[in-house]
C-alpha cells in the first residue's frame, strides 16, 4: 500500500459516476507557464488546464485528438457506447478565454468494488512532454481511489511502458502473462 499512500494521503470523496464541474489543474504546471498565465505574450486571456469527469464529450473532437496521435479510427457509435459504459471518464482541457480545447482523455472500466482497468489514455502531441500525461493519470488514479478501487490495471503499448513504470505501474509481479482472445 506504500505506493498508494504516497499519492493519496488525503482522502477525497468525489463521485466518479456523476457529472462534475471542471476542476482547476493543481498538479505540476506544464512547461514553463503556470495556470492562469498569459503564455502568448499578446495580453489575451489567461490559459488554464482543467480536468473534468463530464461524459458529454464531443465525439468528433475526441476523434480529432485520437487522430493527432495516430490512433486507428473507431466507429463513433462504438466509442459512444464505450464511454457510456465506462466507470470513469476523464478529460483534460485547455481553457483560453471562453474557448476550450480537448487535449487529453482517459477512461476506466470497473467491477465497482475492487478492480478497474484504465483505457484510451491520450494526450495531444502539442501538450506531451510537459507533465500533463502524468497529471491526467494522477487525476484518474485519485478518482478511482476515492471510490475505494484498490486494484488498477492497464494495457500499454511497448513505447509507453516506461512512462507507466514512472507512475508506479509494474508488470505482474508473479510473471503471469495476460491472455487475449480475438475473433477470427
XYZ file of N, CA, C and O in Angstrom:
736
model
N 0.808 -1.204 0.000
C 0.000 0.000 0.000
C 0.846 1.260 0.000
O 0.320 2.341 -0.097
N 2.159 1.151 0.128
C 3.010 2.329 0.162
C 2.871 3.193 -1.076
O 2.877 4.418 -0.995
N 2.747 2.555 -2.228
C 2.588 3.293 -3.477
C 1.371 4.206 -3.405
O 1.425 5.377 -3.723
N 0.231 3.656 -2.964
C -0.998 4.434 -2.916
C -0.914 5.532 -1.870
O -1.420 6.618 -2.080
N -0.289 5.253 -0.709
C -0.216 6.256 0.346
C 0.564 7.482 -0.108
O 0.235 8.599 0.271
N 1.583 7.297 -0.929
C 2.360 8.449 -1.390
C 1.552 9.346 -2.310
O 1.800 10.533 -2.388
N 0.604 8.782 -3.008
C -0.182 9.556 -3.967
C -1.465 10.097 -3.380
O -1.969 11.114 -3.801
N -2.015 9.376 -2.434
C -3.355 9.687 -1.985
C -3.414 9.786 -0.468
O -4.211 9.136 0.172
N -2.576 10.622 0.110
C -2.525 10.728 1.557
C -3.731 11.456 2.131
O -4.029 11.313 3.300
N -4.424 12.251 1.313
C -5.620 12.925 1.811
C -6.833 12.360 1.100
O -6.944 12.456 -0.115
N -7.752 11.736 1.849
C -8.925 11.165 1.194
C -9.812 12.257 0.616
O -9.961 13.313 1.194
N -10.368 11.963 -0.527
C -11.251 12.922 -1.189
C -12.425 12.153 -1.756
O -12.258 11.337 -2.640
N -13.588 12.374 -1.209
C -14.770 11.654 -1.672
C -15.396 12.401 -2.834
O -16.142 13.339 -2.654
N -15.059 11.980 -4.036
C -15.601 12.593 -5.234
C -16.240 11.488 -6.058
O -15.601 10.500 -6.364
N -17.492 11.640 -6.390
C -18.182 10.620 -7.171
C -17.682 10.642 -8.599
O -17.610 11.682 -9.226
N -17.313 9.473 -9.114
C -16.837 9.406 -10.484
C -17.945 9.020 -11.439
O -17.744 9.049 -12.632
N -19.082 8.651 -10.930
C -20.147 8.213 -11.814
C -21.121 9.338 -12.128
O -22.058 9.143 -12.861
N -20.912 10.507 -11.581
C -21.779 11.640 -11.848
C -20.990 12.718 -12.589
O -19.789 12.786 -12.499
N -21.698 13.574 -13.258
C -21.069 14.704 -13.906
C -20.594 15.684 -12.836
O -21.328 15.994 -11.911
N -19.363 16.124 -12.951
C -18.834 17.099 -12.004
C -18.382 18.317 -12.778
O -18.088 18.235 -13.961
N -18.309 19.454 -12.126
C -17.822 20.635 -12.827
C -16.342 20.487 -13.140
O -15.661 19.634 -12.582
N -15.870 21.319 -14.021
C -14.454 21.320 -14.324
C -13.668 21.615 -13.063
O -14.089 22.384 -12.214
N -12.522 20.988 -12.935
C -11.669 21.181 -11.772
C -10.356 21.796 -12.237
O -9.758 21.343 -13.193
N -9.920 22.814 -11.539
C -8.670 23.500 -11.882
C -7.496 22.535 -11.777
O -7.447 21.715 -10.880
N -6.585 22.621 -12.704
C -5.373 21.810 -12.697
C -4.512 22.251 -11.530
O -4.127 23.404 -11.452
N -4.237 21.352 -10.595
C -3.449 21.722 -9.422
C -2.157 20.936 -9.306
O -1.386 21.176 -8.403
N -1.923 19.998 -10.200
C -0.677 19.238 -10.163
C 0.443 20.114 -10.718
O 0.266 21.306 -10.934
N 1.604 19.492 -10.975
C 2.719 20.274 -11.505
C 2.271 21.050 -12.739
O 1.497 20.552 -13.526
N 2.772 22.252 -12.901
C 2.383 23.057 -14.057
C 3.113 22.563 -15.288
O 4.195 22.008 -15.206
N 2.495 22.774 -16.418
C 3.055 22.314 -17.676
C 4.060 23.316 -18.211
O 3.853 24.517 -18.146
N 5.131 22.785 -18.735
C 6.135 23.645 -19.373
C 6.643 24.711 -18.433
O 6.845 24.481 -17.259
N 6.872 25.885 -18.946
C 7.383 26.996 -18.156
C 6.294 27.928 -17.676
O 6.563 28.873 -16.969
N 5.066 27.668 -18.096
C 3.986 28.563 -17.715
C 3.220 27.973 -16.550
O 3.295 26.793 -16.272
N 2.490 28.816 -15.890
C 1.642 28.337 -14.805
C 0.199 28.583 -15.187
O -0.094 29.442 -16.004
N -0.722 27.776 -14.596
C -2.130 28.012 -14.921
C -2.496 29.458 -14.626
O -2.109 30.007 -13.610
N -3.187 30.060 -15.560
C -3.611 31.438 -15.371
C -2.635 32.453 -15.938
O -2.887 33.645 -15.900
N -1.507 31.998 -16.479
C -0.559 32.967 -17.021
C -0.796 33.148 -18.505
O -1.264 32.255 -19.175
N -0.450 34.310 -19.009
C -0.588 34.592 -20.434
C 0.693 34.136 -21.105
O 1.730 34.757 -20.964
N 0.627 32.994 -21.800
C 1.822 32.456 -22.438
C 1.979 32.956 -23.866
O 2.985 32.693 -24.500
N 1.017 33.656 -24.378
C 1.083 34.091 -25.772
C 1.830 35.405 -25.940
O 2.254 35.728 -27.041
N 1.960 36.161 -24.871
C 2.624 37.460 -24.968
C 1.751 38.508 -25.630
O 2.210 39.601 -25.913
N 0.497 38.197 -25.879
C -0.379 39.140 -26.577
C -1.282 39.900 -25.634
O -2.019 40.773 -26.073
N -1.255 39.524 -24.356
C -2.144 40.182 -23.409
C -3.555 39.629 -23.457
O -4.447 40.139 -22.830
N -3.758 38.551 -24.249
C -5.084 37.945 -24.323
C -5.378 37.148 -23.051
O -4.587 37.103 -22.138
N -6.504 36.517 -23.044
C -6.986 35.788 -21.878
C -5.970 34.783 -21.357
O -5.177 34.237 -22.105
N -6.055 34.537 -20.077
C -5.198 33.558 -19.428
C -5.523 32.162 -19.938
O -6.634 31.874 -20.357
N -4.540 31.297 -19.893
C -4.698 29.911 -20.302
C -4.633 29.031 -19.068
O -3.786 29.222 -18.211
N -5.566 28.091 -18.966
C -5.595 27.165 -17.851
C -5.744 25.748 -18.368
O -6.262 25.535 -19.463
N -5.315 24.790 -17.585
C -5.538 23.379 -17.860
C -6.491 22.893 -16.782
O -6.241 23.067 -15.590
N -7.608 22.308 -17.195
C -8.599 21.810 -16.250
C -8.974 20.369 -16.591
O -8.798 19.924 -17.724
N -9.478 19.659 -15.575
C -9.919 18.282 -15.738
C -11.422 18.222 -15.535
O -11.995 19.054 -14.845
N -12.045 17.193 -16.096
C -13.472 17.006 -15.930
C -13.807 15.519 -15.972
O -13.107 14.745 -16.623
N -14.879 15.162 -15.287
C -15.432 13.812 -15.409
C -16.783 13.853 -16.131
O -17.526 12.885 -16.114
N -17.065 14.959 -16.778
C -18.289 15.098 -17.563
C -18.212 14.151 -18.760
O -17.242 14.175 -19.512
N -19.211 13.323 -18.927
C -19.221 12.349 -20.023
C -19.710 12.944 -21.346
O -19.651 12.290 -22.377
N -20.219 14.151 -21.312
C -20.753 14.787 -22.510
C -19.604 15.365 -23.328
O -19.346 16.567 -23.307
N -18.912 14.490 -24.036
C -17.751 14.873 -24.835
C -18.134 14.820 -26.309
O -18.772 13.854 -26.756
N -17.753 15.834 -27.047
C -17.984 15.856 -28.485
C -17.142 14.734 -29.106
O -15.916 14.773 -29.060
N -17.803 13.740 -29.672
C -17.095 12.584 -30.205
C -16.193 12.940 -31.381
O -15.157 12.305 -31.582
N -16.558 13.963 -32.127
C -15.714 14.388 -33.244
C -14.438 15.044 -32.717
O -13.358 14.883 -33.280
N -14.550 15.779 -31.617
C -13.371 16.388 -31.007
C -12.452 15.298 -30.435
O -11.237 15.377 -30.556
N -13.047 14.264 -29.834
C -12.264 13.138 -29.331
C -11.585 12.404 -30.481
O -10.414 12.027 -30.382
N -12.301 12.248 -31.582
C -11.724 11.595 -32.754
C -10.530 12.397 -33.290
O -9.502 11.823 -33.651
N -10.634 13.723 -33.316
C -9.517 14.571 -33.749
C -8.312 14.394 -32.835
O -7.168 14.351 -33.295
N -8.561 14.295 -31.519
C -7.474 14.080 -30.571
C -6.790 12.744 -30.847
O -5.552 12.668 -30.894
N -7.568 11.708 -31.053
C -7.002 10.384 -31.336
C -6.267 10.364 -32.680
O -5.213 9.730 -32.811
N -6.804 11.079 -33.668
C -6.123 11.210 -34.963
C -4.755 11.867 -34.793
O -3.779 11.488 -35.437
N -4.687 12.881 -33.916
C -3.450 13.641 -33.724
C -2.301 12.762 -33.222
O -1.138 13.056 -33.490
N -2.630 11.681 -32.492
C -1.580 10.787 -32.004
C -1.419 9.554 -32.884
O -0.608 8.681 -32.593
N -2.199 9.482 -33.967
C -2.033 8.401 -34.926
C -2.781 7.120 -34.605
O -2.448 6.065 -35.146
N -3.791 7.200 -33.752
C -4.579 6.007 -33.457
C -5.475 5.668 -34.637
O -5.924 6.554 -35.371
N -5.769 4.396 -34.787
C -6.707 3.954 -35.821
C -8.097 4.462 -35.465
O -8.463 4.504 -34.296
N -8.833 4.814 -36.479
C -10.206 5.294 -36.251
C -11.098 4.139 -35.820
O -10.942 3.014 -36.280
N -12.026 4.478 -34.933
C -13.011 3.515 -34.457
C -14.391 4.092 -34.744
O -14.558 5.317 -34.732
N -15.379 3.240 -34.974
C -16.729 3.750 -35.234
C -17.219 4.595 -34.052
O -17.136 4.163 -32.895
N -17.713 5.793 -34.347
C -18.146 6.704 -33.288
C -19.272 6.126 -32.435
O -19.334 6.378 -31.229
N -20.148 5.323 -33.027
C -21.225 4.714 -32.242
C -20.655 3.784 -31.179
O -21.178 3.693 -30.073
N -19.529 3.111 -31.495
C -18.905 2.222 -30.516
C -18.130 3.019 -29.468
O -18.105 2.651 -28.293
N -17.512 4.109 -29.880
C -16.824 4.978 -28.919
C -17.835 5.534 -27.929
O -17.600 5.548 -26.714
N -18.976 5.968 -28.452
C -20.046 6.498 -27.589
C -20.492 5.438 -26.585
O -20.647 5.721 -25.389
N -20.677 4.224 -27.053
C -21.110 3.131 -26.180
C -20.047 2.832 -25.125
O -20.372 2.602 -23.950
N -18.779 2.842 -25.517
C -17.693 2.594 -24.564
C -17.684 3.656 -23.465
O -17.520 3.343 -22.282
N -17.883 4.904 -23.848
C -17.914 5.999 -22.864
C -19.115 5.828 -21.930
O -18.991 5.959 -20.712
N -20.279 5.517 -22.504
C -21.487 5.349 -21.694
C -21.345 4.230 -20.667
O -21.891 4.307 -19.575
N -20.604 3.193 -21.019
C -20.467 2.031 -20.146
C -19.194 2.051 -19.299
O -18.915 1.078 -18.587
N -18.460 3.123 -19.333
C -17.257 3.246 -18.519
C -17.615 3.652 -17.099
O -18.584 4.379 -16.867
N -16.822 3.213 -16.157
C -16.988 3.583 -14.752
C -16.552 5.029 -14.530
O -17.163 5.769 -13.791
N -15.480 5.416 -15.207
C -14.919 6.761 -15.082
C -14.513 7.257 -16.463
O -13.919 6.520 -17.248
N -14.843 8.483 -16.753
C -14.396 9.165 -17.965
C -13.715 10.447 -17.497
O -14.309 11.231 -16.761
N -12.476 10.621 -17.903
C -11.727 11.818 -17.506
C -11.229 12.527 -18.753
O -10.718 11.895 -19.676
N -11.400 13.826 -18.756
C -10.909 14.611 -19.886
C -10.076 15.770 -19.361
O -10.261 16.232 -18.242
N -9.151 16.217 -20.191
C -8.264 17.328 -19.850
C -8.438 18.392 -20.932
O -8.412 18.081 -22.123
N -8.604 19.640 -20.488
C -8.955 20.719 -21.399
C -8.003 21.889 -21.256
O -7.602 22.239 -20.150
N -7.706 22.504 -22.373
C -7.011 23.787 -22.383
C -8.119 24.840 -22.459
O -8.945 24.809 -23.375
N -8.129 25.740 -21.496
C -9.118 26.810 -21.472
C -8.377 28.112 -21.758
O -7.430 28.467 -21.057
N -8.800 28.783 -22.786
C -8.218 30.070 -23.171
C -9.373 31.021 -23.436
O -10.075 30.869 -24.419
N -9.559 31.958 -22.514
C -10.707 32.857 -22.636
C -11.981 32.064 -22.482
O -12.142 31.310 -21.531
N -12.892 32.182 -23.463
C -14.130 31.419 -23.393
C -14.101 30.199 -24.311
O -15.130 29.611 -24.593
N -12.913 29.832 -24.789
C -12.769 28.661 -25.650
C -12.122 27.536 -24.875
O -11.222 27.759 -24.064
N -12.591 26.311 -25.128
C -11.966 25.154 -24.519
C -11.607 24.154 -25.607
O -12.300 24.037 -26.618
N -10.496 23.463 -25.388
C -9.978 22.513 -26.363
C -9.637 21.223 -25.640
O -8.915 21.234 -24.632
N -10.144 20.093 -26.132
C -9.842 18.793 -25.560
C -8.398 18.434 -25.880
O -8.020 18.346 -27.051
N -7.579 18.249 -24.846
C -6.167 17.935 -25.060
C -5.745 16.614 -24.427
O -4.619 16.156 -24.623
N -6.655 15.992 -23.658
C -6.339 14.707 -23.048
C -7.595 13.955 -22.682
O -8.654 14.557 -22.460
N -7.469 12.646 -22.625
C -8.626 11.805 -22.357
C -8.159 10.479 -21.779
O -7.083 9.985 -22.125
N -8.959 9.909 -20.904
C -8.751 8.550 -20.396
C -10.085 8.062 -19.862
O -10.957 8.860 -19.514
N -10.232 6.765 -19.780
C -11.441 6.200 -19.198
C -11.065 4.915 -18.474
O -9.989 4.368 -18.688
N -11.972 4.457 -17.605
C -11.739 3.222 -16.870
C -13.031 2.429 -16.773
O -14.113 3.000 -16.624
N -12.902 1.125 -16.865
C -13.999 0.219 -16.593
C -13.743 -0.389 -15.216
O -12.609 -0.377 -14.735
N -14.796 -0.918 -14.586
C -14.614 -1.412 -13.225
C -15.708 -2.389 -12.836
O -16.795 -2.386 -13.422
N -15.417 -3.169 -11.789
C -16.441 -4.009 -11.178
C -17.162 -3.253 -10.065
O -17.995 -3.807 -9.373
N -16.828 -1.980 -9.888
C -17.441 -1.078 -8.913
C -17.148 -1.465 -7.463
O -17.808 -0.966 -6.556
N -16.164 -2.316 -7.251
C -15.844 -2.721 -5.886
C -14.342 -2.771 -5.634
O -13.845 -2.092 -4.742
N -13.627 -3.563 -6.428
C -12.209 -3.789 -6.175
C -11.298 -3.397 -7.335
O -10.196 -2.921 -7.115
N -11.731 -3.635 -8.550
C -10.859 -3.585 -9.719
C -11.297 -2.557 -10.755
O -12.488 -2.340 -10.955
N -10.308 -1.998 -11.415
C -10.566 -1.107 -12.554
C -9.448 -1.296 -13.566
O -8.314 -1.625 -13.211
N -9.781 -1.076 -14.809
C -8.795 -1.091 -15.888
C -8.889 0.226 -16.631
O -9.979 0.660 -17.007
N -7.749 0.854 -16.807
C -7.673 2.144 -17.498
C -7.474 1.885 -18.988
O -6.659 1.049 -19.385
N -8.213 2.645 -19.800
C -8.191 2.501 -21.260
C -8.031 3.868 -21.925
O -8.397 4.892 -21.353
N -7.572 3.856 -23.146
C -7.639 5.010 -24.053
C -7.006 6.277 -23.492
O -7.551 7.373 -23.626
N -5.835 6.150 -22.879
C -5.137 7.326 -22.367
C -4.470 8.022 -23.549
O -3.673 7.423 -24.270
N -4.818 9.287 -23.736
C -4.278 10.028 -24.874
C -4.068 11.491 -24.484
O -4.902 12.077 -23.797
N -2.933 12.036 -24.895
C -2.621 13.456 -24.705
C -2.168 13.993 -26.056
O -1.340 13.385 -26.738
N -2.732 15.130 -26.447
C -2.391 15.732 -27.740
C -0.879 15.945 -27.837
O -0.252 16.388 -26.868
N -0.272 15.655 -28.990
C 1.175 15.814 -29.151
C 1.700 17.205 -28.787
O 2.824 17.326 -28.279
N 0.900 18.258 -29.013
C 1.332 19.616 -28.660
C 1.516 19.794 -27.160
O 2.137 20.759 -26.721
N 0.953 18.873 -26.356
C 0.985 19.000 -24.903
C 1.770 17.875 -24.233
O 1.815 17.798 -23.016
N 2.390 17.019 -25.032
C 3.192 15.938 -24.470
C 4.544 16.476 -24.019
O 5.005 17.500 -24.494
N 5.156 15.769 -23.082
C 6.471 16.153 -22.592
C 6.444 17.320 -21.613
O 7.473 17.905 -21.319
N 5.270 17.658 -21.102
C 5.123 18.789 -20.186
C 4.603 18.351 -18.819
O 4.253 19.186 -17.991
N 4.492 17.054 -18.600
C 3.976 16.553 -17.334
C 2.470 16.422 -17.290
O 1.916 16.039 -16.257
N 1.788 16.728 -18.386
C 0.323 16.679 -18.375
C -0.219 15.255 -18.444
O -1.266 14.967 -17.868
N 0.481 14.355 -19.117
C 0.067 12.952 -19.121
C 0.131 12.379 -17.711
O -0.773 11.673 -17.266
N 1.176 12.716 -17.008
C 1.318 12.285 -15.616
C 0.206 12.887 -14.757
O -0.396 12.204 -13.932
N -0.103 14.151 -14.970
C -1.179 14.802 -14.218
C -2.526 14.152 -14.518
O -3.341 13.961 -13.610
N -2.770 13.815 -15.779
C -4.020 13.141 -16.143
C -4.118 11.790 -15.445
O -5.161 11.437 -14.884
N -3.031 11.035 -15.450
C -3.040 9.722 -14.793
C -3.225 9.865 -13.279
O -3.958 9.086 -12.667
N -2.586 10.850 -12.674
C -2.777 11.078 -11.234
C -4.245 11.397 -10.942
O -4.805 10.929 -9.955
N -4.846 12.195 -11.800
C -6.259 12.557 -11.650
C -7.136 11.307 -11.721
O -8.006 11.090 -10.877
N -6.890 10.454 -12.713
C -7.670 9.235 -12.882
C -7.493 8.322 -11.665
O -8.468 7.816 -11.102
N -6.250 8.131 -11.240
C -5.992 7.266 -10.093
C -6.623 7.812 -8.815
O -7.173 7.058 -8.012
N -6.563 9.112 -8.644
C -7.171 9.730 -7.463
C -8.679 9.502 -7.454
O -9.274 9.191 -6.413
N -9.319 9.650 -8.609
C -10.757 9.420 -8.710
C -11.090 7.950 -8.426
O -12.059 7.655 -7.722
N -10.302 7.032 -8.951
C -10.546 5.615 -8.700
C -10.363 5.285 -7.223
O -11.167 4.564 -6.637
N -9.322 5.820 -6.621
C -9.083 5.564 -5.198
C -10.194 6.164 -4.335
O -10.538 5.615 -3.301
N -10.753 7.290 -4.750
C -11.844 7.896 -3.968
C -13.079 7.001 -3.971
O -13.948 7.140 -3.114
N -13.156 6.091 -4.923
C -14.248 5.109 -4.991
C -13.815 3.775 -4.372
O -14.490 2.761 -4.545
N -12.684 3.802 -3.669
C -12.126 2.640 -2.974
C -11.756 1.498 -3.908
O -11.802 0.328 -3.529
N -11.385 1.820 -5.118
C -10.859 0.831 -6.049
C -9.394 0.622 -5.681
O -8.610 1.574 -5.666
N -9.011 -0.612 -5.393
C -7.656 -0.861 -4.901
C -6.758 -1.580 -5.902
O -5.548 -1.626 -5.717
N -7.302 -2.123 -6.957
C -6.511 -2.844 -7.945
C -6.748 -2.202 -9.310
O -7.842 -2.311 -9.858
N -5.728 -1.534 -9.833
C -5.859 -0.823 -11.106
C -4.899 -1.432 -12.116
O -3.704 -1.567 -11.850
N -5.429 -1.775 -13.270
C -4.616 -2.353 -14.332
C -4.746 -1.500 -15.590
O -5.639 -0.651 -15.700
N -3.858 -1.746 -16.517
C -3.940 -1.127 -17.834
C -3.128 -1.943 -18.808
O -2.329 -2.784 -18.414
N -3.360 -1.709 -20.074
C -2.576 -2.311 -21.136
C -1.809 -1.184 -21.802
O -2.377 -0.140 -22.099
N -0.508 -1.396 -22.006
C 0.332 -0.332 -22.553
C 1.075 -0.819 -23.790
O 1.634 -1.920 -23.786
N 1.093 0.009 -24.814
C 1.926 -0.277 -25.973
C 3.387 -0.201 -25.545
O 3.732 0.547 -24.619
N 4.267 -0.956 -26.209
C 5.675 -1.007 -25.793
C 6.352 0.367 -25.657
O 7.162 0.571 -24.755
N 5.992 1.330 -26.501
C 6.672 2.628 -26.460
C 6.251 3.514 -25.278
O 6.859 4.558 -25.046
N 5.225 3.116 -24.509
C 4.816 3.904 -23.339
C 4.948 3.139 -22.020
O 4.586 3.661 -20.972
N 5.505 1.939 -22.063
C 5.668 1.141 -20.844
C 6.497 1.897 -19.809
O 6.154 1.935 -18.621
N 7.583 2.522 -20.232
C 8.432 3.247 -19.283
C 7.688 4.403 -18.623
O 7.890 4.684 -17.440
N 6.824 5.086 -19.368
C 6.017 6.163 -18.784
C 5.184 5.621 -17.622
O 5.144 6.200 -16.542
N 4.502 4.496 -17.844
C 3.659 3.939 -16.794
C 4.487 3.407 -15.626
O 4.053 3.466 -14.477
N 5.684 2.915 -15.907
C 6.567 2.488 -14.806
C 6.906 3.668 -13.901
O 6.953 3.519 -12.685
N 7.133 4.842 -14.480
C 7.441 6.010 -13.645
C 6.240 6.409 -12.793
O 6.410 7.100 -11.794
N 5.058 5.958 -13.171
C 3.840 6.250 -12.424
C 3.586 5.204 -11.331
O 2.609 5.294 -10.611
N 4.439 4.181 -11.258
C 4.286 3.157 -10.237
C 3.649 1.869 -10.727
O 3.497 0.928 -9.955
N 3.275 1.806 -11.998
C 2.738 0.564 -12.542
C 3.890 -0.401 -12.760
O 5.009 0.010 -13.074
N 3.615 -1.673 -12.584
C 4.649 -2.685 -12.786
C 4.054 -3.877 -13.499
O 2.844 -4.120 -13.398
N 4.917 -4.607 -14.195
C 4.415 -5.856 -14.791
C 3.949 -6.772 -13.666
O 4.349 -6.608 -12.511
N 3.115 -7.724 -13.986
C 2.617 -8.645 -12.969
C 3.796 -9.205 -12.173
O 4.701 -9.816 -12.744
N 3.814 -8.971 -10.853
C 4.958 -9.405 -10.050
C 5.154 -10.915 -10.041
O 6.246 -11.390 -9.769
N 4.104 -11.677 -10.353
C 4.239 -13.130 -10.394
C 4.548 -13.620 -11.805
O 4.606 -14.825 -12.040
N 4.734 -12.696 -12.727
C 5.112 -13.063 -14.090
C 4.011 -13.700 -14.906
O 4.277 -14.305 -15.934
N 2.779 -13.539 -14.467
C 1.671 -14.118 -15.219
C 1.455 -13.282 -16.472
O 1.388 -12.065 -16.417
N 1.376 -13.925 -17.579
C 1.169 -13.224 -18.846
C -0.319 -13.089 -19.113
O -1.078 -14.025 -18.909
N -0.711 -11.922 -19.554
C -2.099 -11.725 -19.933
C -2.413 -12.564 -21.152
O -1.544 -12.866 -21.957
N -3.647 -12.936 -21.262
C -4.076 -13.703 -22.424
C -5.202 -12.948 -23.109
O -5.977 -12.250 -22.452
N -5.273 -13.061 -24.397
C -6.247 -12.337 -25.193
C -6.947 -13.278 -26.146
O -6.344 -14.211 -26.661
N -8.198 -12.996 -26.391
C -8.959 -13.736 -27.386
C -9.433 -12.741 -28.418
O -9.985 -11.694 -28.091
N -9.172 -13.036 -29.661
C -9.604 -12.178 -30.762
C -10.473 -13.015 -31.707
O -10.156 -14.182 -31.941
N -11.535 -12.440 -32.256
C -12.344 -13.210 -33.219
C -11.530 -13.473 -34.473
O -10.690 -12.679 -34.866
N -11.790 -14.607 -35.078
C -11.039 -14.998 -36.290
C -11.617 -14.345 -37.509
O -12.696 -14.157 -37.749
